[in-house]
mmCIF file of C-alpha atoms in Angstrom:
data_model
loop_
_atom_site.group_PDB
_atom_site.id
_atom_site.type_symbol
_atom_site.label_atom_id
_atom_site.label_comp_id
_atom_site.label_asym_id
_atom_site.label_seq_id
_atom_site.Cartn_x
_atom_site.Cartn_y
_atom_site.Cartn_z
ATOM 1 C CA UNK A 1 5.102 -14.344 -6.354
ATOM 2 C CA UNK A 2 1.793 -15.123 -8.125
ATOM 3 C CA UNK A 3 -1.324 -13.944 -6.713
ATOM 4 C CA UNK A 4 -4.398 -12.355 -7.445
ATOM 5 C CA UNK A 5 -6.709 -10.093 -5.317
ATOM 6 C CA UNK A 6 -8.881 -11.807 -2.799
ATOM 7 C CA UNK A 7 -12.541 -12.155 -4.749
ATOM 8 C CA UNK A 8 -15.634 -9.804 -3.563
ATOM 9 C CA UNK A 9 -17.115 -10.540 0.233
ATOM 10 C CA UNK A 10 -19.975 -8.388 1.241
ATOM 11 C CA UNK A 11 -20.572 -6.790 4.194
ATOM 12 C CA UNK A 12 -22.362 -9.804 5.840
ATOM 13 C CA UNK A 13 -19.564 -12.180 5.524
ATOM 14 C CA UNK A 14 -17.621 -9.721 8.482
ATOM 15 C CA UNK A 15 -16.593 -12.501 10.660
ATOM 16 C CA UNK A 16 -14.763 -14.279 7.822
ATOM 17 C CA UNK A 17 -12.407 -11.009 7.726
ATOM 18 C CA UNK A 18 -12.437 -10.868 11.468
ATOM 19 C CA UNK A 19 -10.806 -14.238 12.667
ATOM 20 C CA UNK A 20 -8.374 -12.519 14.507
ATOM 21 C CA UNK A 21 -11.141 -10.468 16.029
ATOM 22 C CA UNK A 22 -12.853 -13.512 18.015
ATOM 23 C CA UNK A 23 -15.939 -12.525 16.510
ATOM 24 C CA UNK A 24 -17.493 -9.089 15.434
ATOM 25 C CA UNK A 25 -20.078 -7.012 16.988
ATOM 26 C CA UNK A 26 -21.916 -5.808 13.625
ATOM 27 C CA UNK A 27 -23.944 -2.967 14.764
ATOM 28 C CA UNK A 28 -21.169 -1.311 16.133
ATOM 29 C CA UNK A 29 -19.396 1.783 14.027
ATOM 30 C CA UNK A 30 -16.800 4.207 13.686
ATOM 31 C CA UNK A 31 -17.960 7.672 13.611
ATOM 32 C CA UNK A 32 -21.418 8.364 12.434
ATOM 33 C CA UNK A 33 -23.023 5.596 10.572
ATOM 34 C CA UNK A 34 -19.228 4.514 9.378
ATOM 35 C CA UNK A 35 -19.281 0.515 8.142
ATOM 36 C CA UNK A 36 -16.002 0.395 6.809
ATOM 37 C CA UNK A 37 -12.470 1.347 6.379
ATOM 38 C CA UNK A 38 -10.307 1.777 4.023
ATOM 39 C CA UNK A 39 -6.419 1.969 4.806
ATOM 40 C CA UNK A 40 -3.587 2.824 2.542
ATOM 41 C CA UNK A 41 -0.659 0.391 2.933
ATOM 42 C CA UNK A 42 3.032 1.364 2.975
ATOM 43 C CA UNK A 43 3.384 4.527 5.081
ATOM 44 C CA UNK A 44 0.252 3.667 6.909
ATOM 45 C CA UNK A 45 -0.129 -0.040 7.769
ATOM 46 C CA UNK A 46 3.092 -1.138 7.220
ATOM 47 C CA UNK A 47 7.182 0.420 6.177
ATOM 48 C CA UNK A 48 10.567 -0.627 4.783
ATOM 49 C CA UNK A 49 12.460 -1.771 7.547
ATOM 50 C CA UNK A 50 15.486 0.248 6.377
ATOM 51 C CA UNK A 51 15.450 3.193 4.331
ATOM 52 C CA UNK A 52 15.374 2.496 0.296
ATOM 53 C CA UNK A 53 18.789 4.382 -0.225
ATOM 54 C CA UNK A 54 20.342 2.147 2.132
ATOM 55 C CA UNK A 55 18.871 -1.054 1.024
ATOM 56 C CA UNK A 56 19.628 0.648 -2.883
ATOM 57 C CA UNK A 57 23.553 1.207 -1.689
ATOM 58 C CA UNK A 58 24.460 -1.810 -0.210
ATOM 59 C CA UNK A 59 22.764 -4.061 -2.821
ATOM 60 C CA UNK A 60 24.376 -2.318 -5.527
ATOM 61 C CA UNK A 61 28.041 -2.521 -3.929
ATOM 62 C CA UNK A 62 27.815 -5.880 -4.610
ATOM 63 C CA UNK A 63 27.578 -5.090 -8.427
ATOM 64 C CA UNK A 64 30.193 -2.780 -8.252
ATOM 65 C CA UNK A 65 28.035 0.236 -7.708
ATOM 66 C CA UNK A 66 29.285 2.914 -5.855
ATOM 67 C CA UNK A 67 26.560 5.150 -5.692
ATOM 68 C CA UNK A 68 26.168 6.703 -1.760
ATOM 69 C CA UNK A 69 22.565 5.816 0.232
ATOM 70 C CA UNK A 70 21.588 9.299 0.664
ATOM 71 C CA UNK A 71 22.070 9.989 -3.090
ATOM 72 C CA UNK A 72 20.088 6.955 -3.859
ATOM 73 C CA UNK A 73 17.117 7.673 -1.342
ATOM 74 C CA UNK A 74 17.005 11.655 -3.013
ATOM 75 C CA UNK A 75 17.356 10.050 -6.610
ATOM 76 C CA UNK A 76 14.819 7.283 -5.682
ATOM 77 C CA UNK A 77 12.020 10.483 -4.851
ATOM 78 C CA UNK A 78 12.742 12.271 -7.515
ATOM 79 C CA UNK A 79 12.700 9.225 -9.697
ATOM 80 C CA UNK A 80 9.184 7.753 -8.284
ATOM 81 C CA UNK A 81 7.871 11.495 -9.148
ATOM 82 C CA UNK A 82 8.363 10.764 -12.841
ATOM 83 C CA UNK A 83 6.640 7.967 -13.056
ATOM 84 C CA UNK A 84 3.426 6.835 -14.338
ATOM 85 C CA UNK A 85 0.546 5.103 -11.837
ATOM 86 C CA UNK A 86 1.379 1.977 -11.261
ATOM 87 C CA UNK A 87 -1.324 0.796 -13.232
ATOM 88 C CA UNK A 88 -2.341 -1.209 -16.305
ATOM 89 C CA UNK A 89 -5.188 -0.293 -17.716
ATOM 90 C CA UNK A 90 -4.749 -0.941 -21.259
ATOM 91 C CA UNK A 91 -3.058 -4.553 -20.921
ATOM 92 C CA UNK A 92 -4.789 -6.795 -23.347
ATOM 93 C CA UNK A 93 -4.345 -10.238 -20.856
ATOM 94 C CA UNK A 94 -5.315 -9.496 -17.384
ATOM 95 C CA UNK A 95 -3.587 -12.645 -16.120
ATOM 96 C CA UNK A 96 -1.583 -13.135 -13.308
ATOM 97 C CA UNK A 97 1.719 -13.549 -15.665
ATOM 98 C CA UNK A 98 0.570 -10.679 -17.413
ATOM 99 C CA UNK A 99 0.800 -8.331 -14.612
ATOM 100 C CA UNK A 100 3.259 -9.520 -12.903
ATOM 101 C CA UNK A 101 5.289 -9.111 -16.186
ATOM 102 C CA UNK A 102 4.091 -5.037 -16.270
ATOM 103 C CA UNK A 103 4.702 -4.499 -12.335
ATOM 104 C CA UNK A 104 8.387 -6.039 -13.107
ATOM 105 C CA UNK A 105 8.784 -3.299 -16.399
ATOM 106 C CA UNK A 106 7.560 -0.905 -14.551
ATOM 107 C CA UNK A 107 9.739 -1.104 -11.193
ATOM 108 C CA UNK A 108 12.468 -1.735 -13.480
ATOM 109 C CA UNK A 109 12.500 1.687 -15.391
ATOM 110 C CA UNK A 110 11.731 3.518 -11.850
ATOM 111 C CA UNK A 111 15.236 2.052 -10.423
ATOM 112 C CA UNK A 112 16.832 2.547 -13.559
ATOM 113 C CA UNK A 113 15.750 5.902 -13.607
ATOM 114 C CA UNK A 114 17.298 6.492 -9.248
ATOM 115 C CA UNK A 115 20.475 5.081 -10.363
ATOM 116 C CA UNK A 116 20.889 7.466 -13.255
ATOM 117 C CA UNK A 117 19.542 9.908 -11.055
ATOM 118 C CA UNK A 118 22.060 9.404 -8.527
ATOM 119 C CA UNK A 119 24.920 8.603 -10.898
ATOM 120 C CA UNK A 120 25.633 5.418 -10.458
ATOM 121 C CA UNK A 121 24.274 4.069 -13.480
ATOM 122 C CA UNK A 122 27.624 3.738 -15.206
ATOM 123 C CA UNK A 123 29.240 1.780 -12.696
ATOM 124 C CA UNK A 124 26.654 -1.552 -13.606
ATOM 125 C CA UNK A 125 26.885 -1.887 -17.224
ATOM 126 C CA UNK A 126 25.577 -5.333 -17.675
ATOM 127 C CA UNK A 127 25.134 -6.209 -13.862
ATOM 128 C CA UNK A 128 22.093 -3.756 -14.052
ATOM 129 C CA UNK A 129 19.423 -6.658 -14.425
ATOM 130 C CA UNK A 130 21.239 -8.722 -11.995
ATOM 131 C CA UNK A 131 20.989 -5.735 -9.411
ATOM 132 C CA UNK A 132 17.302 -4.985 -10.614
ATOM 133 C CA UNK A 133 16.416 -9.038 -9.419
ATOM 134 C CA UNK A 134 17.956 -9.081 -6.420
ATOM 135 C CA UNK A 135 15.926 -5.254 -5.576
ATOM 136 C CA UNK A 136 12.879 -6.595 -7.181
ATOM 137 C CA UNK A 137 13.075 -10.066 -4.795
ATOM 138 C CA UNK A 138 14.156 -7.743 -1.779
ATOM 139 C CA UNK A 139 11.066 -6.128 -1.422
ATOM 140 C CA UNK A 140 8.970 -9.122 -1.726
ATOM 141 C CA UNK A 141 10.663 -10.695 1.302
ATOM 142 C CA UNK A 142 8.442 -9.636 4.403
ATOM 143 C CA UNK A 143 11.954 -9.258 6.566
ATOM 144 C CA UNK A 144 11.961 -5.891 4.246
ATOM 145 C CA UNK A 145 9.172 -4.359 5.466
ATOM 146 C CA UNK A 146 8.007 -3.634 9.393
ATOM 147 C CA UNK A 147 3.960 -2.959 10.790
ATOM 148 C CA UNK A 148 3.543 0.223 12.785
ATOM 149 C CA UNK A 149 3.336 -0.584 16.490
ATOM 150 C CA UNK A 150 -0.584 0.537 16.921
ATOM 151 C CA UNK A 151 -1.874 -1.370 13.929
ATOM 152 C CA UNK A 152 -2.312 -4.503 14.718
ATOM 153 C CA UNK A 153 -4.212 -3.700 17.942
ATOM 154 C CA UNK A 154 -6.267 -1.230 16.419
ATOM 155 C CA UNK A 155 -7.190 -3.381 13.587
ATOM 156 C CA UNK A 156 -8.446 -6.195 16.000
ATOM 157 C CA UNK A 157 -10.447 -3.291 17.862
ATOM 158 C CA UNK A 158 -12.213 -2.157 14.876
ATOM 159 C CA UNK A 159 -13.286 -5.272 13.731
ATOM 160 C CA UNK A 160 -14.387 -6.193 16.971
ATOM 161 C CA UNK A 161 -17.052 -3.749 16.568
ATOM 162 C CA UNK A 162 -18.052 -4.853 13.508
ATOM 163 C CA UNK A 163 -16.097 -2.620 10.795
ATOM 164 C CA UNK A 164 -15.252 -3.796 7.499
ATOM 165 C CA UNK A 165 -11.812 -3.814 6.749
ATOM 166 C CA UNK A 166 -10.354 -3.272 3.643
ATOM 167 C CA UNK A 167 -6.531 -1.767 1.720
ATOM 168 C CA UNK A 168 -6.625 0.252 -1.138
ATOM 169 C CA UNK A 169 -2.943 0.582 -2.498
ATOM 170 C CA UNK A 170 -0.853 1.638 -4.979
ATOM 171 C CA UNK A 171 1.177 -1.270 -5.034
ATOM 172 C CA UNK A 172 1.715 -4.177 -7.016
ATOM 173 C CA UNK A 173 0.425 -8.324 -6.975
ATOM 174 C CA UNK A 174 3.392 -8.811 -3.886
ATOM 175 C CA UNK A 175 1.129 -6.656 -1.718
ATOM 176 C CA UNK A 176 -1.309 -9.601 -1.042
ATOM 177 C CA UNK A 177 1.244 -12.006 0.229
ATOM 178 C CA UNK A 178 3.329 -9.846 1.845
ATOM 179 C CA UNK A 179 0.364 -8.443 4.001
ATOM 180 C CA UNK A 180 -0.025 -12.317 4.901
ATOM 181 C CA UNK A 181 2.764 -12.995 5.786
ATOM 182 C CA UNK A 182 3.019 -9.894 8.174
ATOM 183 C CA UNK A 183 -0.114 -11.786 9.728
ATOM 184 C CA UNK A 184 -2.630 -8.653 8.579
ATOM 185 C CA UNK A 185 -4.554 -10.187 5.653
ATOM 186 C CA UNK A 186 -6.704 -11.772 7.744
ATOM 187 C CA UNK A 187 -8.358 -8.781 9.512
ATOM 188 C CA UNK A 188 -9.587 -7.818 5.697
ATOM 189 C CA UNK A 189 -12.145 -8.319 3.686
ATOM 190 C CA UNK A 190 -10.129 -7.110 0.430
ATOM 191 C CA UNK A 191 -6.975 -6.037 -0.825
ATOM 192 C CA UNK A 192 -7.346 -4.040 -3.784
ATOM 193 C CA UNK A 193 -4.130 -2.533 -5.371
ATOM 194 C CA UNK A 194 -3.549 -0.694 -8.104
ATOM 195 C CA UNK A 195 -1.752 -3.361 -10.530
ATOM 196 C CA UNK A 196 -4.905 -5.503 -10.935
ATOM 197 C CA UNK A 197 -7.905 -2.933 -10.419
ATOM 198 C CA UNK A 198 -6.269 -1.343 -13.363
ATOM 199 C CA UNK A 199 -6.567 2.353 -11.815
ATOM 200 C CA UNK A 200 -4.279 4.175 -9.034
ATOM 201 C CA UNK A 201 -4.919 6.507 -6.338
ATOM 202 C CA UNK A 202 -6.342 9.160 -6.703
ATOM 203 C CA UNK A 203 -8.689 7.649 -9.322
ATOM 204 C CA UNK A 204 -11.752 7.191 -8.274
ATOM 205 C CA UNK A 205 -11.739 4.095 -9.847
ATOM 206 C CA UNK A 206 -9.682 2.142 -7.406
ATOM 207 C CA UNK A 207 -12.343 2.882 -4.347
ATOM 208 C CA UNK A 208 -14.878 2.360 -6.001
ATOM 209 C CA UNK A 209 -13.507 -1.244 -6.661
ATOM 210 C CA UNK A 210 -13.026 -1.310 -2.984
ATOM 211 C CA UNK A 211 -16.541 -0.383 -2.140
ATOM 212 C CA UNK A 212 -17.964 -2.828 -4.216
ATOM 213 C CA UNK A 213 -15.857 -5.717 -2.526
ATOM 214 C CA UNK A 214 -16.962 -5.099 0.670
ATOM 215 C CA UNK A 215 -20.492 -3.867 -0.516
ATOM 216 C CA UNK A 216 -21.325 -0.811 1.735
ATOM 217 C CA UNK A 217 -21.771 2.665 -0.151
ATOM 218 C CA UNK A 218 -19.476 5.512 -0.238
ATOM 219 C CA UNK A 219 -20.816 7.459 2.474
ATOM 220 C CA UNK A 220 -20.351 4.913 4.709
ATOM 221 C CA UNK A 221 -16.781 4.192 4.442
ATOM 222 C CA UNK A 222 -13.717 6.218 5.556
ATOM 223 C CA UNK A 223 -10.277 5.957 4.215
ATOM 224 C CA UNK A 224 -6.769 6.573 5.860
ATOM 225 C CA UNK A 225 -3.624 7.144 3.983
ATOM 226 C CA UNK A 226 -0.523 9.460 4.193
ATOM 227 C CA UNK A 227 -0.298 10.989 0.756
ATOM 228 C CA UNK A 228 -2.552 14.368 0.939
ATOM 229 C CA UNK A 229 -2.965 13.617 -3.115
ATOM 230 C CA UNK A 230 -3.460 10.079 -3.437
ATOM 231 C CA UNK A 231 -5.567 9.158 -0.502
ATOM 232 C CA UNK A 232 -6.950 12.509 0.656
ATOM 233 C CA UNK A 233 -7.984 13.966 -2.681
ATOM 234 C CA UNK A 234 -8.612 10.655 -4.274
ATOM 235 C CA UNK A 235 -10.982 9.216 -1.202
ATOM 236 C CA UNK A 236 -12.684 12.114 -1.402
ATOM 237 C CA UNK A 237 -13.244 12.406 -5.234
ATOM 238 C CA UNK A 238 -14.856 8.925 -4.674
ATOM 239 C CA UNK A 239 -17.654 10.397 -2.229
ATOM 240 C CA UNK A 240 -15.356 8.819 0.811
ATOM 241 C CA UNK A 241 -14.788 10.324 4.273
ATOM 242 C CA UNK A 242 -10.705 10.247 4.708
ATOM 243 C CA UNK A 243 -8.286 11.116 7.645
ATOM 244 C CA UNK A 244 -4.513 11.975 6.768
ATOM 245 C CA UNK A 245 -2.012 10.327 8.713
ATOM 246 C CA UNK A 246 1.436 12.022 9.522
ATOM 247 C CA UNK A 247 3.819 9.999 11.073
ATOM 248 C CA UNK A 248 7.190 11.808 10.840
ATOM 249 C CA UNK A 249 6.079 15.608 10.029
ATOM 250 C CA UNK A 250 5.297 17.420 13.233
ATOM 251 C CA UNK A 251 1.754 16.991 14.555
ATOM 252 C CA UNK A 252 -0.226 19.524 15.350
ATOM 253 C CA UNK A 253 -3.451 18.192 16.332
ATOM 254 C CA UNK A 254 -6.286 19.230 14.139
ATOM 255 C CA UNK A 255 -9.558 17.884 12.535
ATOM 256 C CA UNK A 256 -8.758 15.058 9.786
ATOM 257 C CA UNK A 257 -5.141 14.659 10.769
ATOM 258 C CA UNK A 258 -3.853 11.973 13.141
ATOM 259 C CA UNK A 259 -0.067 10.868 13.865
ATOM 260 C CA UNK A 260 -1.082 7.250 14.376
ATOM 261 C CA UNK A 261 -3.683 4.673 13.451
ATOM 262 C CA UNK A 262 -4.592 4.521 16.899
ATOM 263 C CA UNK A 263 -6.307 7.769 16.899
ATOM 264 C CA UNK A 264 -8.923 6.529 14.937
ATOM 265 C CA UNK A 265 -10.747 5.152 17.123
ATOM 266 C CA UNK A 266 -11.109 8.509 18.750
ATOM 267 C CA UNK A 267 -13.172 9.494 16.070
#
């Protein structure tokens, strides 16, 4: 899929983000003096529909592959742990084809590296890149992914009171069209991921790129996101508020943690 992220809007343009709203009530905030947020995507907005080892296992069968899906999904952490940021700052041609063309090397060496992990390299030889397409494809089908119960609602809520709306993800050009297809792209006014902004979470970089989209300053913007590292550290690095989400630890209710987007609007 070819995209590219949606071009700047600024903070005035609200209602063009908010058509699912009904309108926007501009004056309204969240928090003290907030004017945006900024959500994280997968494992805050939206999730796989079935866990990667098992999607991993039974696509591979087909090639012959008889790696098991709890291998893959331990092999598949370990693996994504190696990796660089998904990222490309130093590519010459910024294009579309360009980056699409990175994302696919780069996804490609990351399952590579799971099924070698796992040990189930050997049993795909030659059917590796066949395997590698039909994984790649997978996840750009929206049937592969599923939105959290409480997002859309909240969502609509916030930007009925006027809040900017924006994702900041480390994720790749599918993001875009897979968040419209889901029926969430409208509620924002960007979506920035890491691919084309050329920097990843917890760069600064990448929120900053985000502020400047949907033109309000740092200090009044907050971020959500589940990684403590990527979106905690990294929002904050960038002179951004940020809340930690935890949906499958236990939850232990405590300042700057919630257990569901929901919650936010408690704050």
């Amino acid at each position: 899929m070819r995209t590219t992220t949606p071009p700047a809007t600024k903070t005035k343009e609200i209602s063009k983000g908010c058509d699912p709203c009904g309108g926007s009530s501009p004056g309204e905030v969240v928090g003290a003096e907030k004017k945006a947020v900024l959500f994280d995507a997968a494992g805050t907005l939206i999730d796989v529909a079935r866990p990667v080892g098992e999607t991993y296992a039974e696509i591979a069968s087909g090639f012959g592959s008889k790696a098991e899906a709890g291998a893959l999904s331990r092999a598949f952490r370990i693996a994504w742990g190696t990796m660089p940021p998904l990222a490309f700052p130093d590519l010459p041609d910024r294009a579309a084809s360009s980056l699409e063309a990175a994302e696919y090397r780069w996804w490609r060496e990351l399952v590579g590296r799971t099924f070698e992990q796992a040990g189930g390299i050997g049993d795909l030889d030659a059917c590796f890149e066949g395997l590698f397409d039909r994984l790649f494809d997978h996840y750009a089908d929206p049937r592969a992914w599923r939105v959290f119960p409480e997002v859309r609602k909240t969502l609509r809520i916030l930007c009925e009171r006027g809040i900017v709306l924006a994702v900041v993800s480390n994720f790749d050009s599918r993001l875009p069209p897979l968040l419209e297809a889901l029926g969430l792209a409208p509620f924002f006014q960007a979506i920035v991921h890491s691919s084309a902004a050329g920097a990843a979470k917890p760069a600064p970089g990448i929120f900053d790129l985000a502020l400047t989209r949907v033109g309000v300053e740092a200090g009044q913007a907050l971020h959500v996101g589940d990684s403590p590292d990527a979106d905690i550290e990294g929002a904050l690095a960038a002179g951004i508020d940020a809340l930690l989400i935890r949906r499958k630890a236990p939850f232990t209710r405590r300042p700057g943690i919630i257990s569901n987007l929901g919650m936010i609007l408690e704050v």
